Amino acid sequence: PSLPTLSTDETYPEQPPARPLPEWISNKYACERQTPLVCPNQPFADALSTIKLARELSGDRVGVRAYASAIAAVKTFPWAFEQGGERELGKVPGVGKKVTMLLREWLQTGRLTEVEALEKDEEFTTCRLFWNIWGVGPSTAKHLYQQGFRTLEDVKLQYWGRLTREQQIGLKYFDDIGMRIPRDEVAELGRIIQTMAVQITDGGNGVHSVICGGYRRGKEMSGDVDIIMTHRTQWQHLVQRLTEALEKTGWVTHVLSISKSMSERGGHPPELHAEKGIWQSGWGGADSLDKSLLVFRSPTTPPGSEAKILHRRVDIIISPPSAFGTAIVGWTGGTTFERDLRRLLKERKGWRFDSGGVVDRATGHVVDFGEWETAEEAERAVFRGCGMEWIDPELRNTG
Ligand code: ATP
Ligand code: MG
Ligand code: MN
């Protein structure tokens, strides 16, 4: 059976466009392709995401990379695959034999046996459950499974004292944090944070903020709020001041972690060989910007209200004005867009991308993307300076 056309996105017509494929589809890097939020082959992309998660949970980094590339390729594909479609998919760079065979199985049977096996696999489903606790990574999830735990209750009762403080908060508010946040509430949380920043700085003339992450890519429901903020003159230590002010007014209930290293370095990205932990992992590690990872009260249960508090996850990222563009690019995602952006700049320019700044590997100099008046200008300058065509945030949904 051929796949139903699920596209609700206006960029893609219901009928397959006249083949051949668009020229940009053979671009090697996902950051140079258009990738919508919902694609015509969405169920297949979702099935691949389950396999990718299984690779992540078993610590298979090569596998994660391969499936991430394949998902980005499927999601960029402009029409629903029909019988024999694996030959077309194979033309997108980064798609290997394994995945074209999976597409063949999918087109012939409408399912993937590997995904069905995973959904019945106790180890996979249990590790996925534990991994969904904020602060629990793949290795801790596996450890908990190997200890014999199978439910959140098991972990609460038998492992509580050995969890980190962050993991305890993650477990305590598991249901709240796992609940998606509707767009208008994300926007409301953004306004609360922006207003507080204006209040605690000089009349707020210098404050600029943009909500990034999945919200900016067009998701109806977000896992958290990612707000990127800068201030023309008072960005330094703003992360601390803002967090304290929000705690004082009751909006912030818990601070998971706070990082002030950009302020402490005076606004420069770290030296090429310093802070190894940040750079070594390529994508996946923390970036060099000041940030505060928080638990908020939902505006539906604001401070002072009698209702039982609903907790929301909020990331506040503060950049120096010079890094506002890279901060926005780096925190908009999606993950494979970010991974390929780093690869592209490394291979094509000899640069190291970080949300806190781009550094020329040969000279160690920070790349200057110029002045900006608005957030959009700052972001466009980064694309231009990197020699990349502009891609709308809604078309960066690489998974
Ligand atoms: P969700 O709706 O689940 O929040 P999301 O795409 O917003 O989806 P997040 O985990 O909030 O996912 O991350 C938002 C973006 O910020 C990512 O796409 C990534 O580009 C960036 N990001 C996340 N964590 C880090 C980090 N530690 N260092 C650098 N960038 C990060
Ligand atoms: Mg997010
Ligand atoms: Mn986030």
Short mmCIF file of N, CA and C in Angstrom, two decimals, residues 168-287:
data_model
loop_
_atom_site.label_atom_id
_atom_site.label_comp_id
_atom_site.label_asym_id
_atom_site.label_seq_id
_atom_site.Cartn_x
_atom_site.Cartn_y
_atom_site.Cartn_z
N GLN A 168 15.91 14.56 40.99
CA GLN A 168 14.81 14.49 41.96
C GLN A 168 13.68 15.45 41.56
N ILE A 169 14.07 16.65 41.14
CA ILE A 169 13.06 17.62 40.69
C ILE A 169 12.36 17.07 39.44
N GLY A 170 13.16 16.53 38.52
CA GLY A 170 12.61 15.95 37.30
C GLY A 170 11.60 14.85 37.58
N LEU A 171 11.90 14.03 38.57
CA LEU A 171 11.00 12.91 38.92
C LEU A 171 9.77 13.41 39.67
N LYS A 172 10.01 14.35 40.60
CA LYS A 172 8.90 14.88 41.38
C LYS A 172 7.84 15.52 40.48
N TYR A 173 8.29 16.24 39.46
CA TYR A 173 7.35 16.93 38.56
C TYR A 173 7.27 16.26 37.19
N PHE A 174 7.47 14.96 37.18
CA PHE A 174 7.51 14.20 35.92
C PHE A 174 6.28 14.46 35.06
N ASP A 175 5.10 14.41 35.67
CA ASP A 175 3.87 14.57 34.88
C ASP A 175 3.75 15.99 34.31
N ASP A 176 4.03 16.97 35.17
CA ASP A 176 3.95 18.37 34.72
C ASP A 176 4.93 18.63 33.58
N ILE A 177 6.18 18.23 33.80
CA ILE A 177 7.22 18.54 32.84
C ILE A 177 7.00 17.80 31.52
N GLY A 178 6.38 16.64 31.60
CA GLY A 178 6.12 15.86 30.39
C GLY A 178 4.95 16.39 29.58
N MET A 179 4.17 17.27 30.20
CA MET A 179 3.00 17.81 29.51
C MET A 179 3.44 18.90 28.54
N ARG A 180 2.97 18.83 27.30
CA ARG A 180 3.37 19.84 26.30
C ARG A 180 2.73 21.20 26.62
N ILE A 181 3.39 22.26 26.18
CA ILE A 181 2.91 23.62 26.44
C ILE A 181 2.34 24.22 25.16
N PRO A 182 1.08 24.68 25.20
CA PRO A 182 0.49 25.30 24.00
C PRO A 182 1.18 26.61 23.63
N ARG A 183 1.11 26.95 22.36
CA ARG A 183 1.83 28.12 21.84
C ARG A 183 1.55 29.40 22.60
N ASP A 184 0.26 29.67 22.90
CA ASP A 184 -0.01 30.97 23.52
C ASP A 184 0.55 31.03 24.95
N GLU A 185 0.66 29.88 25.59
CA GLU A 185 1.27 29.90 26.92
C GLU A 185 2.78 30.09 26.83
N VAL A 186 3.40 29.50 25.80
CA VAL A 186 4.83 29.73 25.58
C VAL A 186 5.06 31.23 25.40
N ALA A 187 4.22 31.86 24.58
CA ALA A 187 4.36 33.30 24.32
C ALA A 187 4.17 34.10 25.61
N GLU A 188 3.19 33.69 26.43
CA GLU A 188 2.92 34.37 27.70
C GLU A 188 4.13 34.27 28.64
N LEU A 189 4.73 33.09 28.72
CA LEU A 189 5.93 32.93 29.56
C LEU A 189 7.05 33.83 29.03
N GLY A 190 7.17 33.93 27.72
CA GLY A 190 8.17 34.80 27.12
C GLY A 190 7.96 36.25 27.53
N ARG A 191 6.68 36.68 27.54
CA ARG A 191 6.38 38.07 27.93
C ARG A 191 6.72 38.33 29.40
N ILE A 192 6.43 37.35 30.25
CA ILE A 192 6.73 37.50 31.68
C ILE A 192 8.23 37.72 31.88
N ILE A 193 9.02 36.94 31.16
CA ILE A 193 10.47 37.01 31.31
C ILE A 193 11.01 38.32 30.73
N GLN A 194 10.54 38.69 29.55
CA GLN A 194 10.96 39.95 28.92
C GLN A 194 10.61 41.14 29.82
N THR A 195 9.39 41.15 30.37
CA THR A 195 8.96 42.25 31.22
C THR A 195 9.86 42.39 32.45
N MET A 196 10.19 41.25 33.05
CA MET A 196 11.07 41.30 34.22
C MET A 196 12.44 41.83 33.85
N ALA A 197 12.96 41.41 32.69
CA ALA A 197 14.28 41.88 32.26
C ALA A 197 14.26 43.39 32.06
N VAL A 198 13.17 43.90 31.49
CA VAL A 198 13.04 45.35 31.28
C VAL A 198 13.01 46.05 32.63
N GLN A 199 12.28 45.48 33.59
CA GLN A 199 12.16 46.10 34.91
C GLN A 199 13.48 46.23 35.64
N ILE A 200 14.34 45.22 35.50
CA ILE A 200 15.56 45.23 36.31
C ILE A 200 16.75 45.84 35.58
N THR A 201 16.54 46.33 34.34
CA THR A 201 17.64 47.01 33.66
C THR A 201 17.22 48.45 33.39
N ASP A 202 18.14 49.29 32.93
CA ASP A 202 17.88 50.71 32.71
C ASP A 202 16.72 50.98 31.77
N GLY A 203 15.52 50.97 32.30
CA GLY A 203 14.38 51.28 31.45
C GLY A 203 14.18 50.27 30.34
N GLY A 204 15.08 49.31 30.25
CA GLY A 204 14.91 48.23 29.31
C GLY A 204 15.23 48.57 27.87
N ASN A 205 15.85 49.74 27.63
CA ASN A 205 16.12 50.13 26.24
C ASN A 205 16.93 49.10 25.47
N GLY A 206 17.77 48.40 26.20
CA GLY A 206 18.69 47.51 25.49
C GLY A 206 18.26 46.06 25.42
N VAL A 207 17.07 45.72 25.96
CA VAL A 207 16.69 44.30 26.02
C VAL A 207 16.09 43.83 24.69
N HIS A 208 16.58 42.73 24.18
CA HIS A 208 15.96 42.07 23.03
C HIS A 208 15.81 40.60 23.38
N SER A 209 14.65 40.02 23.03
CA SER A 209 14.52 38.58 23.27
C SER A 209 13.71 37.91 22.16
N VAL A 210 14.01 36.66 21.94
CA VAL A 210 13.31 35.84 20.93
C VAL A 210 13.07 34.46 21.54
N ILE A 211 11.86 33.95 21.38
CA ILE A 211 11.62 32.57 21.81
C ILE A 211 12.05 31.65 20.67
N CYS A 212 12.97 30.76 20.94
CA CYS A 212 13.52 29.90 19.90
C CYS A 212 13.01 28.46 20.06
N GLY A 213 13.83 27.47 19.81
CA GLY A 213 13.42 26.07 19.96
C GLY A 213 12.26 25.71 19.05
N GLY A 214 11.56 24.65 19.45
CA GLY A 214 10.46 24.13 18.63
C GLY A 214 9.36 25.14 18.39
N TYR A 215 9.14 26.04 19.34
CA TYR A 215 8.12 27.09 19.17
C TYR A 215 8.40 27.90 17.92
N ARG A 216 9.63 28.28 17.75
CA ARG A 216 10.00 29.11 16.59
C ARG A 216 9.94 28.31 15.30
N ARG A 217 10.12 26.99 15.41
CA ARG A 217 10.00 26.14 14.22
C ARG A 217 8.55 25.83 13.89
N GLY A 218 7.63 26.34 14.71
CA GLY A 218 6.21 26.23 14.37
C GLY A 218 5.43 25.17 15.11
N LYS A 219 6.04 24.51 16.11
CA LYS A 219 5.31 23.46 16.82
C LYS A 219 4.11 24.04 17.57
N GLU A 220 2.99 23.35 17.51
CA GLU A 220 1.79 23.76 18.24
C GLU A 220 2.00 23.60 19.74
N MET A 221 2.69 22.54 20.12
CA MET A 221 2.91 22.22 21.53
C MET A 221 4.42 22.05 21.74
N SER A 222 4.95 22.71 22.78
CA SER A 222 6.39 22.65 23.04
C SER A 222 6.69 21.90 24.32
N GLY A 223 7.86 21.30 24.36
CA GLY A 223 8.30 20.61 25.58
C GLY A 223 8.73 21.60 26.66
N ASP A 224 9.29 22.72 26.21
CA ASP A 224 9.74 23.74 27.16
C ASP A 224 9.75 25.08 26.44
N VAL A 225 10.19 26.11 27.13
CA VAL A 225 10.35 27.43 26.53
C VAL A 225 11.85 27.72 26.45
N ASP A 226 12.33 28.04 25.25
CA ASP A 226 13.74 28.42 25.09
C ASP A 226 13.76 29.89 24.71
N ILE A 227 14.16 30.74 25.64
CA ILE A 227 14.16 32.17 25.32
C ILE A 227 15.59 32.70 25.29
N ILE A 228 15.92 33.33 24.17
CA ILE A 228 17.25 33.89 23.97
C ILE A 228 17.15 35.39 24.16
N MET A 229 18.02 35.92 25.01
CA MET A 229 17.92 37.34 25.35
C MET A 229 19.30 37.98 25.31
N THR A 230 19.31 39.25 24.91
CA THR A 230 20.56 40.01 25.03
C THR A 230 20.22 41.38 25.56
N HIS A 231 21.24 42.11 25.98
CA HIS A 231 21.07 43.49 26.40
C HIS A 231 22.28 44.26 25.87
N ARG A 232 22.02 45.44 25.28
CA ARG A 232 23.09 46.20 24.63
C ARG A 232 24.26 46.49 25.57
N THR A 233 23.93 46.79 26.82
CA THR A 233 25.01 47.21 27.74
C THR A 233 25.07 46.39 29.03
N GLN A 234 23.96 45.73 29.40
CA GLN A 234 23.95 45.09 30.72
C GLN A 234 23.74 43.58 30.66
N TRP A 235 24.24 42.94 29.58
CA TRP A 235 24.02 41.50 29.47
C TRP A 235 24.82 40.71 30.50
N GLN A 236 25.94 41.28 30.91
CA GLN A 236 26.79 40.52 31.84
C GLN A 236 26.11 40.35 33.20
N HIS A 237 26.10 39.12 33.69
CA HIS A 237 25.50 38.77 34.98
C HIS A 237 23.98 38.97 35.01
N LEU A 238 23.40 39.30 33.86
CA LEU A 238 21.95 39.43 33.79
C LEU A 238 21.28 38.09 34.12
N VAL A 239 21.93 37.00 33.73
CA VAL A 239 21.33 35.68 33.96
C VAL A 239 21.04 35.49 35.45
N GLN A 240 21.99 35.93 36.29
CA GLN A 240 21.84 35.78 37.73
C GLN A 240 20.76 36.73 38.27
N ARG A 241 20.83 37.97 37.82
CA ARG A 241 19.88 38.99 38.32
C ARG A 241 18.45 38.63 37.93
N LEU A 242 18.30 38.20 36.69
CA LEU A 242 16.97 37.88 36.19
C LEU A 242 16.40 36.65 36.91
N THR A 243 17.25 35.65 37.10
CA THR A 243 16.80 34.44 37.78
C THR A 243 16.34 34.78 39.21
N GLU A 244 17.14 35.59 39.90
CA GLU A 244 16.79 35.95 41.28
C GLU A 244 15.48 36.74 41.33
N ALA A 245 15.33 37.67 40.38
CA ALA A 245 14.11 38.48 40.36
C ALA A 245 12.89 37.60 40.12
N LEU A 246 13.02 36.63 39.24
CA LEU A 246 11.89 35.75 38.93
C LEU A 246 11.59 34.79 40.09
N GLU A 247 12.64 34.45 40.84
CA GLU A 247 12.43 33.62 42.03
C GLU A 247 11.66 34.41 43.08
N LYS A 248 12.08 35.66 43.26
CA LYS A 248 11.50 36.52 44.28
C LYS A 248 10.01 36.74 44.05
N THR A 249 9.61 36.89 42.79
CA THR A 249 8.20 37.13 42.50
C THR A 249 7.39 35.83 42.45
N GLY A 250 8.08 34.71 42.63
CA GLY A 250 7.36 33.44 42.69
C GLY A 250 7.15 32.75 41.35
N TRP A 251 7.62 33.35 40.28
CA TRP A 251 7.45 32.70 38.97
C TRP A 251 8.34 31.47 38.85
N VAL A 252 9.56 31.60 39.36
CA VAL A 252 10.48 30.45 39.29
C VAL A 252 10.35 29.65 40.57
N THR A 253 10.07 28.36 40.43
CA THR A 253 9.97 27.51 41.62
C THR A 253 11.26 26.77 41.90
N HIS A 254 12.01 26.41 40.86
CA HIS A 254 13.27 25.69 41.03
C HIS A 254 14.29 26.12 39.99
N VAL A 255 15.55 26.23 40.42
CA VAL A 255 16.64 26.47 39.48
C VAL A 255 17.37 25.14 39.31
N LEU A 256 17.29 24.57 38.12
CA LEU A 256 17.95 23.29 37.88
C LEU A 256 19.45 23.50 37.75
N SER A 257 19.83 24.48 36.92
CA SER A 257 21.25 24.81 36.85
C SER A 257 21.40 26.20 36.26
N ILE A 258 22.51 26.82 36.59
CA ILE A 258 22.77 28.16 36.09
C ILE A 258 24.24 28.20 35.70
N SER A 259 24.49 28.79 34.53
CA SER A 259 25.86 28.82 34.03
C SER A 259 26.20 30.25 33.63
N LYS A 260 27.33 30.75 34.17
CA LYS A 260 27.67 32.16 33.96
C LYS A 260 29.02 32.29 33.28
N SER A 261 29.45 31.26 32.57
CA SER A 261 30.83 31.25 32.09
C SER A 261 31.09 32.30 31.02
N MET A 262 30.09 32.66 30.22
CA MET A 262 30.31 33.69 29.20
C MET A 262 30.57 35.04 29.88
N SER A 263 29.80 35.36 30.90
CA SER A 263 30.04 36.59 31.65
C SER A 263 31.43 36.58 32.26
N GLU A 264 31.79 35.44 32.82
CA GLU A 264 33.08 35.35 33.48
C GLU A 264 34.25 35.49 32.50
N ARG A 265 34.02 35.08 31.24
CA ARG A 265 35.07 35.24 30.21
C ARG A 265 35.01 36.61 29.56
N GLY A 266 34.07 37.45 29.95
CA GLY A 266 33.99 38.80 29.39
C GLY A 266 33.37 38.85 28.00
N GLY A 267 32.65 37.81 27.62
CA GLY A 267 31.91 37.87 26.35
C GLY A 267 32.58 37.17 25.20
N HIS A 268 33.70 36.50 25.47
CA HIS A 268 34.37 35.79 24.37
C HIS A 268 34.04 34.31 24.43
N PRO A 269 33.89 33.69 23.25
CA PRO A 269 33.77 32.23 23.29
C PRO A 269 35.07 31.63 23.81
N PRO A 270 35.04 30.44 24.36
CA PRO A 270 36.25 29.87 24.95
C PRO A 270 37.35 29.66 23.91
N GLU A 271 38.60 29.63 24.40
CA GLU A 271 39.74 29.34 23.54
C GLU A 271 39.52 28.00 22.85
N LEU A 272 40.18 27.86 21.69
CA LEU A 272 39.98 26.64 20.91
C LEU A 272 40.28 25.37 21.69
N HIS A 273 41.31 25.41 22.52
CA HIS A 273 41.69 24.16 23.18
C HIS A 273 41.25 24.11 24.64
N ALA A 274 40.62 25.21 25.08
CA ALA A 274 40.16 25.24 26.46
C ALA A 274 38.79 24.57 26.57
N GLU A 275 38.38 24.35 27.77
CA GLU A 275 37.04 23.85 28.05
C GLU A 275 36.67 22.69 27.14
N LYS A 276 37.51 21.71 27.20
CA LYS A 276 37.39 20.58 26.29
C LYS A 276 35.99 19.96 26.28
N GLY A 277 35.44 19.87 27.46
CA GLY A 277 34.14 19.24 27.58
C GLY A 277 33.09 19.86 26.68
N ILE A 278 33.18 21.15 26.48
CA ILE A 278 32.19 21.83 25.67
C ILE A 278 32.31 21.42 24.20
N TRP A 279 33.54 21.37 23.72
CA TRP A 279 33.72 21.22 22.27
C TRP A 279 33.78 19.79 21.81
N GLN A 280 34.33 18.94 22.63
CA GLN A 280 34.72 17.61 22.27
C GLN A 280 33.57 16.83 21.65
N SER A 281 32.38 17.00 22.20
CA SER A 281 31.31 16.14 21.75
C SER A 281 30.66 16.65 20.47
N GLY A 282 31.15 17.80 19.95
CA GLY A 282 30.51 18.35 18.77
C GLY A 282 29.12 18.78 19.17
N TRP A 283 28.10 18.21 18.61
CA TRP A 283 26.75 18.54 19.01
C TRP A 283 26.36 17.68 20.22
N GLY A 284 25.59 18.24 21.09
CA GLY A 284 25.10 17.45 22.21
C GLY A 284 25.61 17.98 23.54
N GLY A 285 26.74 18.66 23.51
CA GLY A 285 27.24 19.20 24.77
C GLY A 285 26.59 20.54 25.05
N ALA A 286 26.95 21.15 26.14
CA ALA A 286 26.41 22.48 26.44
C ALA A 286 27.15 23.50 25.60
N ASP A 287 26.51 24.61 25.28
CA ASP A 287 27.22 25.67 24.58
C ASP A 287 27.84 26.61 25.61
#
